[in-house]
XYZ file of C-alpha atoms in Angstrom:
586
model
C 0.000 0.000 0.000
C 3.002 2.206 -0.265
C 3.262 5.296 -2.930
C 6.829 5.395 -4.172
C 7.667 8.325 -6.556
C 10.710 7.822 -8.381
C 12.952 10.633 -10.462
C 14.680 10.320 -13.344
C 17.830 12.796 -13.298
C 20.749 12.965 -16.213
C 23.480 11.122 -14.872
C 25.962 13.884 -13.554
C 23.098 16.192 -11.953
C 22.765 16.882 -8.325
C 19.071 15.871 -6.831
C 17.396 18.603 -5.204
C 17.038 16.341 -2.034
C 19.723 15.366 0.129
C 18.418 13.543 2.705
C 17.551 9.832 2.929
C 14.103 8.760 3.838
C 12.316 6.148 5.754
C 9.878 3.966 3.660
C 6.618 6.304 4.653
C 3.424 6.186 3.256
C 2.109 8.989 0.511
C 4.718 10.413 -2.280
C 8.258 10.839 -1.120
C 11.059 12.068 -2.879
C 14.067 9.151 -2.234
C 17.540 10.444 -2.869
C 19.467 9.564 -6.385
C 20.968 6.735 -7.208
C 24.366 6.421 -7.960
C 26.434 3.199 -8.596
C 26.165 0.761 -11.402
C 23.064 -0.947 -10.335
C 20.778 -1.732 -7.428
C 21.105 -4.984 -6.220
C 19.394 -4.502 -3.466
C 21.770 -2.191 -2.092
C 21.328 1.370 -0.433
C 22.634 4.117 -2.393
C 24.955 6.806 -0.918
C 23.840 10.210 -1.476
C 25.324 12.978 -3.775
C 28.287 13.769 -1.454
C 28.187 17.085 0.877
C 31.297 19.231 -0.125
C 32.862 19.940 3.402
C 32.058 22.182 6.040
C 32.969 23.753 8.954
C 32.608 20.434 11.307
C 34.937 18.620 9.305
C 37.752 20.938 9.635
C 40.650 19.995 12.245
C 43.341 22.497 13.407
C 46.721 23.055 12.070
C 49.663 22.688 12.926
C 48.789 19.278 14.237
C 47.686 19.273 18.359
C 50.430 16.150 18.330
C 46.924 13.938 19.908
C 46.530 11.506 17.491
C 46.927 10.129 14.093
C 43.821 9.388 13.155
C 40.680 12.028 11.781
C 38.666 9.636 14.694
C 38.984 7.658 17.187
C 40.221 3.786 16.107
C 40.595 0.997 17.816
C 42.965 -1.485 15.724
C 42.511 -4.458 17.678
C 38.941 -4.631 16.962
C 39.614 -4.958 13.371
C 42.089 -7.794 13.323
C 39.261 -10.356 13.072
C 37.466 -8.219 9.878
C 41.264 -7.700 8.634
C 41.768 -11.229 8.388
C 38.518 -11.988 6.505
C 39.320 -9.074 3.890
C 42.318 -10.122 3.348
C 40.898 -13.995 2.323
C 38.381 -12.808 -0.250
C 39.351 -13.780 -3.465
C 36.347 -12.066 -5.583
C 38.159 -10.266 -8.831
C 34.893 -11.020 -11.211
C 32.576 -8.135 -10.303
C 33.012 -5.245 -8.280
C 29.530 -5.590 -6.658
C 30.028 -9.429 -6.014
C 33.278 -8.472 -3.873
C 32.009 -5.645 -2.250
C 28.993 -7.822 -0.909
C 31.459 -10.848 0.127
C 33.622 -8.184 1.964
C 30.640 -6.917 3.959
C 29.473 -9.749 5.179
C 31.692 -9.294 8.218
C 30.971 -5.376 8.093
C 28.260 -4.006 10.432
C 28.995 -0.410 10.925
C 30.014 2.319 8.234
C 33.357 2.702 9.605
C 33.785 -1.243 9.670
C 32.833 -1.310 5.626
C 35.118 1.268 4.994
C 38.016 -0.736 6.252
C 36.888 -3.874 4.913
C 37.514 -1.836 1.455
C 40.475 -0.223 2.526
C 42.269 -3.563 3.531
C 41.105 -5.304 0.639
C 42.862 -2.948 -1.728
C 45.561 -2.560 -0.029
C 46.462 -5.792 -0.044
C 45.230 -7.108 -3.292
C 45.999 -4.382 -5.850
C 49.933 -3.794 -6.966
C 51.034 -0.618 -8.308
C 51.279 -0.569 -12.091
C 54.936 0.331 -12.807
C 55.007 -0.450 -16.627
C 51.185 1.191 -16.532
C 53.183 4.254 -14.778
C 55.738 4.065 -17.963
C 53.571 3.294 -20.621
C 49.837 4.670 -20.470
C 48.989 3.195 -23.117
C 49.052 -0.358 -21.635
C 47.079 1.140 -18.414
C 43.036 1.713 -17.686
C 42.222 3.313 -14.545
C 38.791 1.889 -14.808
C 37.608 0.085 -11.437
C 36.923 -3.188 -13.250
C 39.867 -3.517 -14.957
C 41.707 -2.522 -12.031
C 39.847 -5.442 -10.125
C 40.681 -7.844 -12.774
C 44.552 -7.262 -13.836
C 45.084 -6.384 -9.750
C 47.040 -3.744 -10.527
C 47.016 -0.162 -11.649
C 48.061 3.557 -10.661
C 46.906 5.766 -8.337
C 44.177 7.162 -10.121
C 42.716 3.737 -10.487
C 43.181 2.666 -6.687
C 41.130 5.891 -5.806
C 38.949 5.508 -8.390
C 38.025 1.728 -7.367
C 37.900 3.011 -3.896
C 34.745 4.857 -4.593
C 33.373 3.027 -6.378
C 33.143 -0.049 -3.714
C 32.209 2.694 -1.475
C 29.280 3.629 -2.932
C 28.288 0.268 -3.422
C 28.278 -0.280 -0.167
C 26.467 2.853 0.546
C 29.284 5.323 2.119
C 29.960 8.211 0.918
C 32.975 8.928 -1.065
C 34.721 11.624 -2.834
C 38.179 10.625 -5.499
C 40.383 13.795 -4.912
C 43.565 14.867 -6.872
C 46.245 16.680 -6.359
C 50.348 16.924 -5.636
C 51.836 14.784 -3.531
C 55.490 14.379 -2.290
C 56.069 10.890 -3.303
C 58.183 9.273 -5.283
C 61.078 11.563 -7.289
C 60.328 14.341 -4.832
C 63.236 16.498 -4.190
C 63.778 18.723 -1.131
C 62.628 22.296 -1.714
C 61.079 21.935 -5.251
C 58.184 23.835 -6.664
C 54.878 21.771 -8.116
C 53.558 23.325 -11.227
C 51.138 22.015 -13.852
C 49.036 19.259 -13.304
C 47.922 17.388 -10.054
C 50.443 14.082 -9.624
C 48.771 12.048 -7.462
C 44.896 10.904 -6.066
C 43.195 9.438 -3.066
C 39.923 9.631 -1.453
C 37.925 11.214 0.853
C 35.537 9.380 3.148
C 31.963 10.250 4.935
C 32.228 8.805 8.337
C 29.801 9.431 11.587
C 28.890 13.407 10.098
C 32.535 14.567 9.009
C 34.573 13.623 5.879
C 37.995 11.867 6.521
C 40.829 11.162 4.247
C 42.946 8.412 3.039
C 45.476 6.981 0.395
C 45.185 3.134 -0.486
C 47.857 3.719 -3.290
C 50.362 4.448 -0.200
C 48.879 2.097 1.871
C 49.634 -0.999 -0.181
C 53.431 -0.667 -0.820
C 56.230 1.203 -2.541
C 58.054 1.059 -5.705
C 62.050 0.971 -5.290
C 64.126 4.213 -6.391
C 64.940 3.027 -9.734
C 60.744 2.559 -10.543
C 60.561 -0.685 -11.684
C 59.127 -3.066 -8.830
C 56.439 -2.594 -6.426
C 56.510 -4.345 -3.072
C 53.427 -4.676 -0.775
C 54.073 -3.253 2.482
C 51.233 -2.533 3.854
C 51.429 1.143 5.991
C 48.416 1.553 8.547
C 49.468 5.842 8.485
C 47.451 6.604 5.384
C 44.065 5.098 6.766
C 41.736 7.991 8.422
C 45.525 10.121 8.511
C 44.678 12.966 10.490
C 44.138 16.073 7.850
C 47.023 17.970 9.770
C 49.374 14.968 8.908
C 48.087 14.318 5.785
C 48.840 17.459 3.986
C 52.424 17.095 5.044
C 52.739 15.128 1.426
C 49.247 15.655 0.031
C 47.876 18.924 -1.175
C 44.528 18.808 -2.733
C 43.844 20.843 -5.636
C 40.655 22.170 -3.790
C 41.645 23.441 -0.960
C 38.607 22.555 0.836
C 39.455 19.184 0.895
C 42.785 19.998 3.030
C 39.793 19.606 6.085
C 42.138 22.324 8.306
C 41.867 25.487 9.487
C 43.736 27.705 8.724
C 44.154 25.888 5.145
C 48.130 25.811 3.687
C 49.105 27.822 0.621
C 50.982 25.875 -2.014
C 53.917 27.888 -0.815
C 53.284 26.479 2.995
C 52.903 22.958 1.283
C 56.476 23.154 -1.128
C 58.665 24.760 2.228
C 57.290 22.829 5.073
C 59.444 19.968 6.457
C 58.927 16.582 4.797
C 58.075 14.379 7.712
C 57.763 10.336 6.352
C 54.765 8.299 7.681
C 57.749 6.508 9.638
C 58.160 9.804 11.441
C 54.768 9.746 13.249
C 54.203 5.642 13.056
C 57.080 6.041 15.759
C 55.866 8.422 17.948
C 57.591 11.281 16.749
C 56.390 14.769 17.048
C 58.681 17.296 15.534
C 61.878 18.629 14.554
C 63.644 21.539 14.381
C 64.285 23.098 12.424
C 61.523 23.119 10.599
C 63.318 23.800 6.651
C 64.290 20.962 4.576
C 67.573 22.928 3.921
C 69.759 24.081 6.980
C 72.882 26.513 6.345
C 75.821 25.621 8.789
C 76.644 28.592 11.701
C 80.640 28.627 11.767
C 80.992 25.098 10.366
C 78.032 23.969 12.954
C 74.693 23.170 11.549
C 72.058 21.888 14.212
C 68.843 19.404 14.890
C 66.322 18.213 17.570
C 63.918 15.644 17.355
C 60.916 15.333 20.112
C 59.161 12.178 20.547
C 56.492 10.336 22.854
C 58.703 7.604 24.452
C 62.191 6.290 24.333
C 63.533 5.959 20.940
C 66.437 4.875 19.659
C 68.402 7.074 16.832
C 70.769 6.892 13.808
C 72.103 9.385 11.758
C 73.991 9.593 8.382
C 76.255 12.616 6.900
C 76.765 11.302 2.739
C 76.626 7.681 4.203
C 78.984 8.091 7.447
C 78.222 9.424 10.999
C 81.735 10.167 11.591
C 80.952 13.768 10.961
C 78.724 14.705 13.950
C 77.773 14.608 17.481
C 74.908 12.462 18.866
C 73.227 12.454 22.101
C 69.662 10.736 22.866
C 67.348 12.322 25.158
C 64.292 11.009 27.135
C 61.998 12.769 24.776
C 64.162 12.573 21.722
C 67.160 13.768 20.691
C 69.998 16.056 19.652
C 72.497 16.111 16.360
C 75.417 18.638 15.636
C 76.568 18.110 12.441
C 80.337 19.559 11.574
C 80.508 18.488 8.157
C 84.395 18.520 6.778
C 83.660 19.856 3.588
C 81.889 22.931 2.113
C 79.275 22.283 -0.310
C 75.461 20.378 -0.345
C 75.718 17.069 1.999
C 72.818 14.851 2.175
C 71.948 14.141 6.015
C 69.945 11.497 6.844
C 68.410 10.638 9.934
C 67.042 6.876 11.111
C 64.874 5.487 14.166
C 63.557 2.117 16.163
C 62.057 1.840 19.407
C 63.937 1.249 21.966
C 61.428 -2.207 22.673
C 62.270 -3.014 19.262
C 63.761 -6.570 19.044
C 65.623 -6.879 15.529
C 68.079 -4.254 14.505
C 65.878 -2.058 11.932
C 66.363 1.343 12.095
C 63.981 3.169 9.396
C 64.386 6.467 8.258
C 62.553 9.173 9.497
C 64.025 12.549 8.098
C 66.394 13.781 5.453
C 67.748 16.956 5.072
C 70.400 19.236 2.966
C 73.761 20.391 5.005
C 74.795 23.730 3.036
C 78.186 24.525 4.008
C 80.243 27.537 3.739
C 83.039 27.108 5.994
C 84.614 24.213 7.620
C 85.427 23.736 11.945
C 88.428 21.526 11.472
C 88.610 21.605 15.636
C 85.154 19.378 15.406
C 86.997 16.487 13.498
C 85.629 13.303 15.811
C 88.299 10.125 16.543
C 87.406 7.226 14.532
C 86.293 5.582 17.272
C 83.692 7.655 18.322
C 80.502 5.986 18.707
C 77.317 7.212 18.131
C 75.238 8.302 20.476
C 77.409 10.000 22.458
C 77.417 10.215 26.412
C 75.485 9.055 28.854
C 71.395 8.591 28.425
C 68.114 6.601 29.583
C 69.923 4.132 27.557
C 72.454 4.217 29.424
C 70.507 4.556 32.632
C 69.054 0.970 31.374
C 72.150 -1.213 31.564
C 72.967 -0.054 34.861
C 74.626 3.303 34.671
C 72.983 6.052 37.235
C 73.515 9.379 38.161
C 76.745 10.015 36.160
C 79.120 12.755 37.046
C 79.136 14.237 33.481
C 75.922 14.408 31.691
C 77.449 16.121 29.370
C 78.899 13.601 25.863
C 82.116 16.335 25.711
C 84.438 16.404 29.065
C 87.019 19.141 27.997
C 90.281 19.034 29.731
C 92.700 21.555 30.505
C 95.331 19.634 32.649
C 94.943 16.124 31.005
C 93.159 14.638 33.834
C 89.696 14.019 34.714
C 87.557 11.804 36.741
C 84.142 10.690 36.411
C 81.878 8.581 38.674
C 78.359 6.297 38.263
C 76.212 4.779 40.952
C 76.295 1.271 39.236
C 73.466 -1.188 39.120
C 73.745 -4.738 40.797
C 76.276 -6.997 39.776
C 78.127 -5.331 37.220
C 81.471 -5.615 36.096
C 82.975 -2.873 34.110
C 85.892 -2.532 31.570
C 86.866 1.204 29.674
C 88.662 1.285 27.323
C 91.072 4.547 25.310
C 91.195 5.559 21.711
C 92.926 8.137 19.877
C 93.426 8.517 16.008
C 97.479 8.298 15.439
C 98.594 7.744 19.124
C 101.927 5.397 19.487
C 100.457 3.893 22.360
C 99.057 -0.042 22.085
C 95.451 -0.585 23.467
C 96.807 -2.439 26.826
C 99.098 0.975 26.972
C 95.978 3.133 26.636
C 94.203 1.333 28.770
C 96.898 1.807 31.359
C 95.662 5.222 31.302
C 92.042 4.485 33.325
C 92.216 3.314 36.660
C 88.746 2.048 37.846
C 87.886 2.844 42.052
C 85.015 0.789 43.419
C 83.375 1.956 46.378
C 80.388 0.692 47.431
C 77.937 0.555 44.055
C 79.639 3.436 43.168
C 82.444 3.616 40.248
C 85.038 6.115 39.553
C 86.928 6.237 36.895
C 90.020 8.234 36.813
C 91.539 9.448 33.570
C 95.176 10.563 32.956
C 95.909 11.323 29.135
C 99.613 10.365 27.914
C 99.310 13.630 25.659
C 96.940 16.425 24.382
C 94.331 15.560 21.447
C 90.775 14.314 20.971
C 90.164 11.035 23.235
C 87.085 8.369 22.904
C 86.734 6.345 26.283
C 84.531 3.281 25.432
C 82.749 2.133 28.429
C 82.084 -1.618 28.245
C 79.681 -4.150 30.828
C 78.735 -7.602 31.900
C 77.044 -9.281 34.920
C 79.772 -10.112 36.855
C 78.137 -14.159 36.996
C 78.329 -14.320 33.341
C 81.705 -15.425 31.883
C 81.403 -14.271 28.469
C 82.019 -11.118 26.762
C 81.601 -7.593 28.499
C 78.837 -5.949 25.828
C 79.625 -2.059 24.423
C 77.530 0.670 26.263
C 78.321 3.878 25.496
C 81.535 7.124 24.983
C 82.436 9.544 25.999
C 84.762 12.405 24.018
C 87.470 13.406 25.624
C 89.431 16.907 24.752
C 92.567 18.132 25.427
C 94.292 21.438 24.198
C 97.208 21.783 26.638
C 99.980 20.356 24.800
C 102.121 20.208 27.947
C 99.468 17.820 29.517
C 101.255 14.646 29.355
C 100.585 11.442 31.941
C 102.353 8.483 32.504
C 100.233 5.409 32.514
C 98.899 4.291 36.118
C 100.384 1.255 37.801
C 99.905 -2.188 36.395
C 97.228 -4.392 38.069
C 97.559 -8.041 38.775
C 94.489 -10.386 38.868
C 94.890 -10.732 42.575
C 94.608 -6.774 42.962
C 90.530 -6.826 43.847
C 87.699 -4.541 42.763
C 87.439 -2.453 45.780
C 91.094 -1.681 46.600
C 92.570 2.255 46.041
C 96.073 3.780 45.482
C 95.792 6.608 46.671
C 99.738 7.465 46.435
C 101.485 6.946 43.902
C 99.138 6.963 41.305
C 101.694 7.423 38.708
C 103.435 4.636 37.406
C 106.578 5.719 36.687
C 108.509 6.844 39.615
C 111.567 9.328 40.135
C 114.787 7.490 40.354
C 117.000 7.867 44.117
C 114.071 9.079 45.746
C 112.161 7.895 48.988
C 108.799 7.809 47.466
C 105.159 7.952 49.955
C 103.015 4.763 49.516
C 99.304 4.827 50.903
C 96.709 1.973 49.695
C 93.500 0.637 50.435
C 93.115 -2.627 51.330
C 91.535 -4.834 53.312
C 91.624 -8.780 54.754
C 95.330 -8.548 53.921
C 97.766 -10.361 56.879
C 101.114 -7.728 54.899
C 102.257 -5.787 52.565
C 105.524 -5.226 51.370
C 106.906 -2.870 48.278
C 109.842 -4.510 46.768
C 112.217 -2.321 45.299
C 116.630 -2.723 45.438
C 115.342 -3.136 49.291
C 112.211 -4.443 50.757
C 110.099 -2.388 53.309
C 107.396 -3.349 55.077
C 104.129 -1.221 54.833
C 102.270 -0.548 58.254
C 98.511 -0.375 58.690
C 96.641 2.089 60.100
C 93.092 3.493 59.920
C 92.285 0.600 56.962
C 95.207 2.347 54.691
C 98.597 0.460 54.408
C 101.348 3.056 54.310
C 105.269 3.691 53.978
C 108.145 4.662 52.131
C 110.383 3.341 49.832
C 113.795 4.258 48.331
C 114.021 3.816 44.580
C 117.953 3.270 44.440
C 119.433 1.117 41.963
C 116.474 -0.562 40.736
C 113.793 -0.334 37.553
C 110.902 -1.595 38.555
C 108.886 -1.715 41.900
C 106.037 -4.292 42.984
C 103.581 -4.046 45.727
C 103.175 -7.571 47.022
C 100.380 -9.315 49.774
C 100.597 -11.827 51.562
C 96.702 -12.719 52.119
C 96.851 -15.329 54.922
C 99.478 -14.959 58.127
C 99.813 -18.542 58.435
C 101.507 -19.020 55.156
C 104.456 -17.459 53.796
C 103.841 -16.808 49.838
C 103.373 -13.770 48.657
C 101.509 -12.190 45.648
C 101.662 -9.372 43.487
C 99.247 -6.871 43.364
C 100.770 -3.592 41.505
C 103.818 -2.720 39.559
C 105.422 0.365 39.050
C 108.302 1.138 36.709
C 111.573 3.590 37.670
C 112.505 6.122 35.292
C 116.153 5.827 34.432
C 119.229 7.470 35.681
């Protein structure tokens, strides 16, 4: 008993109503139909261009990345079944497999999303040679591949199939063979869609959500990238601006001048909880040889960086929110810097990169040229905090010397042994002889480490760890940089240590290891459950305790070496050594 009035409209017009209707009785105006037919599916309507409820503010409030709120786990059963259909016959047919599963608007959406994402490869040859592409949705459904004009363009169509409504937009993108700081001009380069979800239009890019094509442009891979689903519009337009810009959904919108100078930030970038950089320009202009860069993120991360394919040519140092990079680059001219990122959680070694920028320098700082082995990061961190390593003397990655000496101290976690280690570019000195140069003072869980340089330069001190119950190797930590400019600063080594020397003994006097010749020289140690101690020079003397130090003199006459020796146990008679010092000669 129910009128129905139906309209006939040209196939491009817009109805006059917008506004679905309940089956009611009497003559009712229904809204258009769009789509290839009508099996028994609801039609979308003619699409609302967007308003002031859609827009979202820019720059981005750094809440989420999403246009709405969306909870990935709840999709993971729908993913699953999207990715299974195998439908590539009829666009309708797949679209009504695919919702089977699909209750709510948002739900069909990303039953469509996944599907293409998954399913349809980007046409390289097609790219190449247009005349062996069609951008037509069925023929993108049944050769599975095609450009970005057909991915959008089979987007909507599904969409309105299903009854959601859909919008194909063009424009430029910064995608593949985009170069820092270039201009668009011409036509648009690139499309995606826009998407009618619980009263506000949302955006997304199934072409970039699928995969990428490798530099030279001739294979595709599918990786599929969550980022480009629902991308917040303040994210988005960081590589896609729409030739209407309405359809940027922000407020203020971005001039194309905004678009071509703002800072080209990867979906890596925010897919690990980055939030921004400074500065802000794709091209940075060294200060005095110096050029400069911060990175702020959510949570502990874990950085790389990469000067024309080295980081030999810069500073490092991670931060809890992020990080900091001073780049001395040892040439003038354009150098390509590159920066990389995991989180620190992150179980296999795969850094991805995050940011790139241009280095233009005028003038080189030959003073900043690092040691080889310099390590990046550099200085102490949470990371470092991690493996055991708190409240450390000098925050700071640089210790500058003026007198060749300095001495740094950690409160160390339990059970950790700890070996540092010295490196200089051209030194003379072996690694054992560098080494000779630390002397390690355990007292309680704290650690000092004391640090005499044989001469003036640029230093690295590699600091090194294991549990002291594990016998294998002691695993790399962190560095430190050390700098000297006094060239009259020059140390002998420290004493050499004997196995039977233990952890929490301390010379106090002599630290040096090299002693005058003829003189009576002052020893004072630290030691403790020891029955003697004697210093054996030409002579043997006896040192006396008192107060937990063992202390004395010795006379240096006629010999070339000196040894501390202990004898551990009363009862017995042998002796061992614990320290040797060497005599300089006559």
């Amino acid at each position: 008993g129910t009128q129905v009035t139906v309209e006939i409209h040209p196939k491009d017009t817009t109805p006059q109503l917008l506004k679905k209707l309940p089956f009611g009785k009497g003559p009712q105006r229904l809204p258009s139909l769009r789509g290839q037919d009508n099996k028994g599916f609801q039609r979308t309507e003619a699409p609302r261009p967007p308003g002031g409820k859609d827009l979202h503010a820019y720059p981005w409030d750094k809440s989420s990345l999403k246009s709405m709120p969306v909870d990935l786990q709840q999709f993971e059963k729908l993913d699953a079944y999207a990715l299974k259909v195998n439908v590539t016959n009829s666009i309708e047919e797949l679209v009504t497999t695919l919702l089977k599963q699909a209750r709510t608007d948002l739900e069909k959406v990303r039953a469509i999303w996944m599907w293409i994402c998954h399913h349809i490869e980007y046409d390289v040859v097609g790219y190449h040679d247009k005349s062996q592409l069609s951008s037509k949705p069925i023929d993108v459904l049944q050769t599975g591949k095609s450009i970005c004009e057909g991915y959008a363009g089979l987007f909507e169509q599904m969409c309105s199939i299903a009854g959601i409504q859909c919008m194909k937009l063009s424009g430029y993108s910064k995608g593949y063979g985009y170069k820092m700081g270039q201009t668009f001009t011409g036509d648009s380069d690139h499309a995606w869609n826009a998407v009618y979800l619980d009263g506000r239009w949302h955006l997304l890019d199934s072409t970039w959500g699928s995969g990428a094509v490798d530099d030279s442009f001739t294979k595709f891979t599918f990786r599929y990238n969550e980022f480009y689903f629902l991308t917040h519009p303040a994210l988005f337009i960081n590589n896609h601006f729409p030739d209407n810009s309405n359809w940027q959904l922000l407020k203020p919108t971005l001039t194309l001048k905004d678009f071509e100078n703002n800072m080209l930030h990867n979906s890596n970038f925010y897919s690990l909880g980055l939030l921004s950089t400074r500065p802000e320009t794709a091209i940075i202009h060294t200060v005095n040889g110096k050029a400069s860069i911060s990175v702020d993120c959510r949570s502990a991360t874990l950085f790389k960086f990469e000067l024309k394919g080295t980081d030999e040519q810069g500073l490092m140092t991670l931060k809890k929110h992020g990080m900091m990079l001073d780049i001395y680059p040892q040439k003038t001219g354009s150098h390509k810097l590159q920066i990389f990122a995991k989180p620190s959680k992150a179980s296999e070694d795969v850094y991805k990169c995050v940011l790139e920028y241009v280095i233009e320098c005028q003038s080189v700082d030959k003073a900043m040229r690092f040691p080889k082995a310099l390590h990046q990061p550099v200085g102490p961190s949470w990371f470092t905090e991690r493996q055991g390593f708190l409240r450390p003397s000098h925050p700071d990655p640089i210790i500058h010397t003026n007198d060749g000496r300095c001495s740094l101290t950690f409160t160390l976690g339990k059970d950790l042994s700890v070996l540092a280690t010295l490196h200089c570019d051209n030194s003379s000195l072996t690694e054992d002889e560098r080494r000779r140069h630390i002397m390690k003072i355990h007292r309680g869980n704290q650690i000092e480490l004391k640090i005499h340089l044989p001469h003036a330069g640029s230093f690295v001190l590699k600091i090194y760890t294991k549990k002291k119950s594990d016998s294998g190797n002691y695993d790399y930590i962190f560095n430190y940089l050390i700098t000297c400019l006094n060239t009259e600063a020059k140390w002998p080594a420290f004493p050499l240590i004997y196995s039977k020397w233990a952890e929490d003994y301390e010379i106090l006097e002599p630290l040096s290891g090299l002693l005058p010749a003829n003189r009576n020289v002052q020893f004072k140690l630290k030691m403790h459950g020891i029955a003697k101690v004697l210093v054996q020079a030409d002579d043997t003397h006896p040192l006396t305790q008192s107060k937990g130090y063992w202390e004395g003199t010795c006379n240096t006459s006629g010999c070339q070496e000196v040894f501390v020796m202990v004898q551990e146990n009363a009862n017995h008679s042998f002796y061992s050594h614990v320290l040797r010092y060497e005599v300089e000669s006559q």
